[in-house]
PDB file of C-alpha atoms in Angstrom:
ATOM      1  CA  MET A   1       0.000   0.000   0.000  1.00  0.00           C
ATOM      2  CA  MET A   2       1.420   3.391  -0.986  1.00  0.00           C
ATOM      3  CA  PHE A   3       0.308   6.630   0.680  1.00  0.00           C
ATOM      4  CA  LEU A   4       0.953   9.859  -1.252  1.00  0.00           C
ATOM      5  CA  GLY A   5       0.033  13.553  -1.047  1.00  0.00           C
ATOM      6  CA  GLU A   6      -0.344  16.393   1.440  1.00  0.00           C
ATOM      7  CA  PHE A   7      -3.733  17.536   2.730  1.00  0.00           C
ATOM      8  CA  GLN A   8      -4.903  20.214   5.190  1.00  0.00           C
ATOM      9  CA  GLN A   9      -7.645  18.962   7.512  1.00  0.00           C
ATOM     10  CA  ASN A  10      -9.669  20.468  10.349  1.00  0.00           C
ATOM     11  CA  ILE A  11     -10.053  18.845  13.750  1.00  0.00           C
ATOM     12  CA  THR A  12     -13.632  18.976  15.046  1.00  0.00           C
ATOM     13  CA  GLU A  13     -14.688  19.759  18.622  1.00  0.00           C
ATOM     14  CA  GLY A  14     -14.906  16.061  19.424  1.00  0.00           C
ATOM     15  CA  CYS A  15     -11.260  15.606  18.340  1.00  0.00           C
ATOM     16  CA  ARG A  16     -12.379  13.942  15.128  1.00  0.00           C
ATOM     17  CA  LEU A  17     -10.257  13.937  11.999  1.00  0.00           C
ATOM     18  CA  ALA A  18     -11.491  13.032   8.526  1.00  0.00           C
ATOM     19  CA  LEU A  19      -8.882  11.328   6.398  1.00  0.00           C
ATOM     20  CA  PRO A  20      -8.532  12.735   2.882  1.00  0.00           C
ATOM     21  CA  LYS A  21     -10.296  10.677   0.217  1.00  0.00           C
ATOM     22  CA  LYS A  22      -7.050   9.544  -1.465  1.00  0.00           C
ATOM     23  CA  ILE A  23      -5.789   8.106   1.820  1.00  0.00           C
ATOM     24  CA  ARG A  24      -9.179   6.837   2.982  1.00  0.00           C
ATOM     25  CA  GLU A  25      -9.664   4.849  -0.244  1.00  0.00           C
ATOM     26  CA  LYS A  26      -6.494   2.860   0.464  1.00  0.00           C
ATOM     27  CA  ILE A  27      -7.772   1.625   3.830  1.00  0.00           C
ATOM     28  CA  ALA A  28     -11.528   1.488   3.229  1.00  0.00           C
ATOM     29  CA  GLY A  29     -13.284  -0.887   5.589  1.00  0.00           C
ATOM     30  CA  MET A  30     -10.284  -1.254   7.891  1.00  0.00           C
ATOM     31  CA  ASP A  31      -9.398   0.113  11.274  1.00  0.00           C
ATOM     32  CA  VAL A  32      -6.305   2.297  11.433  1.00  0.00           C
ATOM     33  CA  ILE A  33      -3.305   1.875  13.703  1.00  0.00           C
ATOM     34  CA  LEU A  34      -1.968   5.188  15.037  1.00  0.00           C
ATOM     35  CA  SER A  35       1.335   5.533  16.870  1.00  0.00           C
ATOM     36  CA  LYS A  36       3.853   8.150  17.941  1.00  0.00           C
ATOM     37  CA  GLY A  37       6.045   9.322  15.095  1.00  0.00           C
ATOM     38  CA  PHE A  38       9.651  10.342  15.573  1.00  0.00           C
ATOM     39  CA  GLU A  39       9.300  14.071  14.874  1.00  0.00           C
ATOM     40  CA  LYS A  40       6.277  14.989  17.035  1.00  0.00           C
ATOM     41  CA  CYS A  41       3.768  13.668  14.536  1.00  0.00           C
ATOM     42  CA  ILE A  42       1.419  10.693  14.448  1.00  0.00           C
ATOM     43  CA  PHE A  43       2.090   7.718  12.187  1.00  0.00           C
ATOM     44  CA  GLY A  44      -0.919   5.956  10.652  1.00  0.00           C
ATOM     45  CA  TYR A  45      -0.860   2.435   9.260  1.00  0.00           C
ATOM     46  CA  ALA A  46      -3.221  -0.014   7.659  1.00  0.00           C
ATOM     47  CA  PRO A  47      -3.270  -3.057   9.980  1.00  0.00           C
ATOM     48  CA  SER A  48      -1.309  -5.223   7.525  1.00  0.00           C
ATOM     49  CA  ASP A  49       1.419  -2.570   7.176  1.00  0.00           C
ATOM     50  CA  TRP A  50       1.580  -2.134  10.962  1.00  0.00           C
ATOM     51  CA  GLU A  51       2.124  -5.869  11.296  1.00  0.00           C
ATOM     52  CA  VAL A  52       5.028  -5.743   8.822  1.00  0.00           C
ATOM     53  CA  GLU A  53       6.629  -2.855  10.746  1.00  0.00           C
ATOM     54  CA  SER A  54       5.990  -4.584  14.074  1.00  0.00           C
ATOM     55  CA  LEU A  55       7.681  -7.778  12.942  1.00  0.00           C
ATOM     56  CA  LYS A  56      10.844  -5.795  12.199  1.00  0.00           C
ATOM     57  CA  GLN A  57      10.929  -4.592  15.807  1.00  0.00           C
ATOM     58  CA  LEU A  58       9.899  -7.895  17.359  1.00  0.00           C
ATOM     59  CA  GLY A  59      12.849  -9.556  15.672  1.00  0.00           C
ATOM     60  CA  SER A  60      15.354  -7.359  17.487  1.00  0.00           C
ATOM     61  CA  PRO A  61      17.136  -8.826  20.525  1.00  0.00           C
ATOM     62  CA  ILE A  62      15.583  -8.242  23.937  1.00  0.00           C
ATOM     63  CA  SER A  63      19.101  -7.913  25.358  1.00  0.00           C
ATOM     64  CA  ASP A  64      19.622  -4.660  23.439  1.00  0.00           C
ATOM     65  CA  ALA A  65      18.481  -1.631  25.492  1.00  0.00           C
ATOM     66  CA  ARG A  66      17.890   0.547  22.421  1.00  0.00           C
ATOM     67  CA  SER A  67      15.652  -2.125  20.890  1.00  0.00           C
ATOM     68  CA  ARG A  68      13.651  -2.455  24.105  1.00  0.00           C
ATOM     69  CA  ASN A  69      13.182   1.297  24.312  1.00  0.00           C
ATOM     70  CA  LEU A  70      12.074   1.528  20.683  1.00  0.00           C
ATOM     71  CA  LYS A  71       9.504  -1.214  21.295  1.00  0.00           C
ATOM     72  CA  ARG A  72       8.206   0.604  24.369  1.00  0.00           C
ATOM     73  CA  TYR A  73       7.985   3.860  22.440  1.00  0.00           C
ATOM     74  CA  MET A  74       6.283   2.224  19.483  1.00  0.00           C
ATOM     75  CA  TYR A  75       3.748   0.031  21.265  1.00  0.00           C
ATOM     76  CA  SER A  76       2.856   2.008  24.395  1.00  0.00           C
ATOM     77  CA  GLY A  77       1.602   4.976  22.406  1.00  0.00           C
ATOM     78  CA  ALA A  78      -0.183   2.984  19.701  1.00  0.00           C
ATOM     79  CA  SER A  79      -3.953   2.757  19.305  1.00  0.00           C
ATOM     80  CA  GLU A  80      -6.265   0.937  16.953  1.00  0.00           C
ATOM     81  CA  VAL A  81      -9.046   3.303  15.901  1.00  0.00           C
ATOM     82  CA  ALA A  82     -12.239   2.637  13.974  1.00  0.00           C
ATOM     83  CA  MET A  83     -13.210   4.871  11.066  1.00  0.00           C
ATOM     84  CA  ASP A  84     -16.794   5.727  10.261  1.00  0.00           C
ATOM     85  CA  ARG A  85     -18.168   5.666   6.686  1.00  0.00           C
ATOM     86  CA  GLN A  86     -16.888   9.190   6.027  1.00  0.00           C
ATOM     87  CA  GLY A  87     -13.362   8.188   7.014  1.00  0.00           C
ATOM     88  CA  ARG A  88     -13.482  10.017  10.343  1.00  0.00           C
ATOM     89  CA  PHE A  89     -12.051   8.845  13.623  1.00  0.00           C
ATOM     90  CA  VAL A  90     -11.365  10.277  17.057  1.00  0.00           C
ATOM     91  CA  LEU A  91      -7.718  11.164  17.624  1.00  0.00           C
ATOM     92  CA  PRO A  92      -6.627   9.492  20.871  1.00  0.00           C
ATOM     93  CA  GLY A  93      -5.856  12.136  23.499  1.00  0.00           C
ATOM     94  CA  ASN A  94      -2.329  10.904  24.202  1.00  0.00           C
ATOM     95  CA  LEU A  95      -1.363  11.117  20.515  1.00  0.00           C
ATOM     96  CA  LYS A  96      -3.115  14.452  19.979  1.00  0.00           C
ATOM     97  CA  SER A  97      -1.182  15.910  22.924  1.00  0.00           C
ATOM     98  CA  TYR A  98       2.099  14.320  21.821  1.00  0.00           C
ATOM     99  CA  ALA A  99       1.833  15.886  18.352  1.00  0.00           C
ATOM    100  CA  GLY A 100       0.497  19.210  19.692  1.00  0.00           C
ATOM    101  CA  ILE A 101      -2.491  19.069  17.346  1.00  0.00           C
ATOM    102  CA  ASN A 102      -5.195  21.642  17.944  1.00  0.00           C
ATOM    103  CA  GLU A 103      -7.619  22.811  15.238  1.00  0.00           C
ATOM    104  CA  LYS A 104      -5.615  22.322  12.032  1.00  0.00           C
ATOM    105  CA  ALA A 105      -3.728  19.259  10.917  1.00  0.00           C
ATOM    106  CA  VAL A 106      -1.801  18.177   7.861  1.00  0.00           C
ATOM    107  CA  VAL A 107      -2.178  14.592   6.712  1.00  0.00           C
ATOM    108  CA  LEU A 108       0.565  13.459   4.388  1.00  0.00           C
ATOM    109  CA  GLY A 109       1.497  10.313   2.594  1.00  0.00           C
ATOM    110  CA  ALA A 110       4.872   8.873   3.565  1.00  0.00           C
ATOM    111  CA  GLY A 111       5.019   5.761   1.430  1.00  0.00           C
ATOM    112  CA  ASP A 112       4.135   2.767   3.608  1.00  0.00           C
ATOM    113  CA  HIS A 113       2.258   4.917   6.135  1.00  0.00           C
ATOM    114  CA  PHE A 114       0.625   8.323   6.484  1.00  0.00           C
ATOM    115  CA  GLU A 115       1.479  11.020   9.004  1.00  0.00           C
ATOM    116  CA  ILE A 116      -0.625  13.535  10.909  1.00  0.00           C
ATOM    117  CA  TRP A 117       1.059  16.810  11.886  1.00  0.00           C
ATOM    118  CA  GLU A 118      -0.015  19.974  13.639  1.00  0.00           C
ATOM    119  CA  GLU A 119      -0.115  22.434  10.734  1.00  0.00           C
ATOM    120  CA  SER A 120       2.472  24.953  11.965  1.00  0.00           C
ATOM    121  CA  VAL A 121       4.880  22.202  13.070  1.00  0.00           C
ATOM    122  CA  TRP A 122       4.671  20.612   9.608  1.00  0.00           C
ATOM    123  CA  THR A 123       5.274  23.977   7.911  1.00  0.00           C
ATOM    124  CA  GLU A 124       8.469  24.501   9.915  1.00  0.00           C
ATOM    125  CA  ASN A 125       9.611  20.921   9.430  1.00  0.00           C
ATOM    126  CA  LEU A 126       9.000  21.147   5.679  1.00  0.00           C
ATOM    127  CA  LYS A 127      11.215  24.246   5.473  1.00  0.00           C
ATOM    128  CA  LYS A 128      13.982  22.321   7.244  1.00  0.00           C
ATOM    129  CA  ILE A 129      13.544  19.344   4.915  1.00  0.00           C
ATOM    130  CA  GLU A 130      13.648  21.590   1.840  1.00  0.00           C
ATOM    131  CA  ARG A 131      16.929  23.139   3.029  1.00  0.00           C
ATOM    132  CA  GLU A 132      18.417  19.695   3.623  1.00  0.00           C
ATOM    133  CA  VAL A 133      17.413  18.180   0.288  1.00  0.00           C
ATOM    134  CA  THR A 134      18.395  21.240  -1.742  1.00  0.00           C
ATOM    135  CA  ASN A 135      21.655  21.732   0.209  1.00  0.00           C
ATOM    136  CA  GLU A 136      20.838  25.354   1.065  1.00  0.00           C
TER     137      GLU A 136
END
């Protein structure tokens, strides 16, 4: 499954987010797995893609402290959320707080997953990324 694009979305009073149609169509009829991203965003996965990513982490040695910490980070903040027919779901409070999301969010495709960012944080991060990839 390949997630592409960048979309501005509003967060409703009930902390609901509607996934953009192009992303929603990829995961129609499925729940979504949400977890903490690495840059103060939320990662979103189709269940089958989450399982693939999880297996990578589960294969790492329990004796390695970094591996244990990554597993804790990845699994403790994860939630399985149900989407309604319009592709809306409630953002879990812990993830909403972690990403600092208020009224405006950006949903973007990141290949094997999608990401949910607070709009101003994404804007700043995108500027940084553009400088890095253009060597400016």
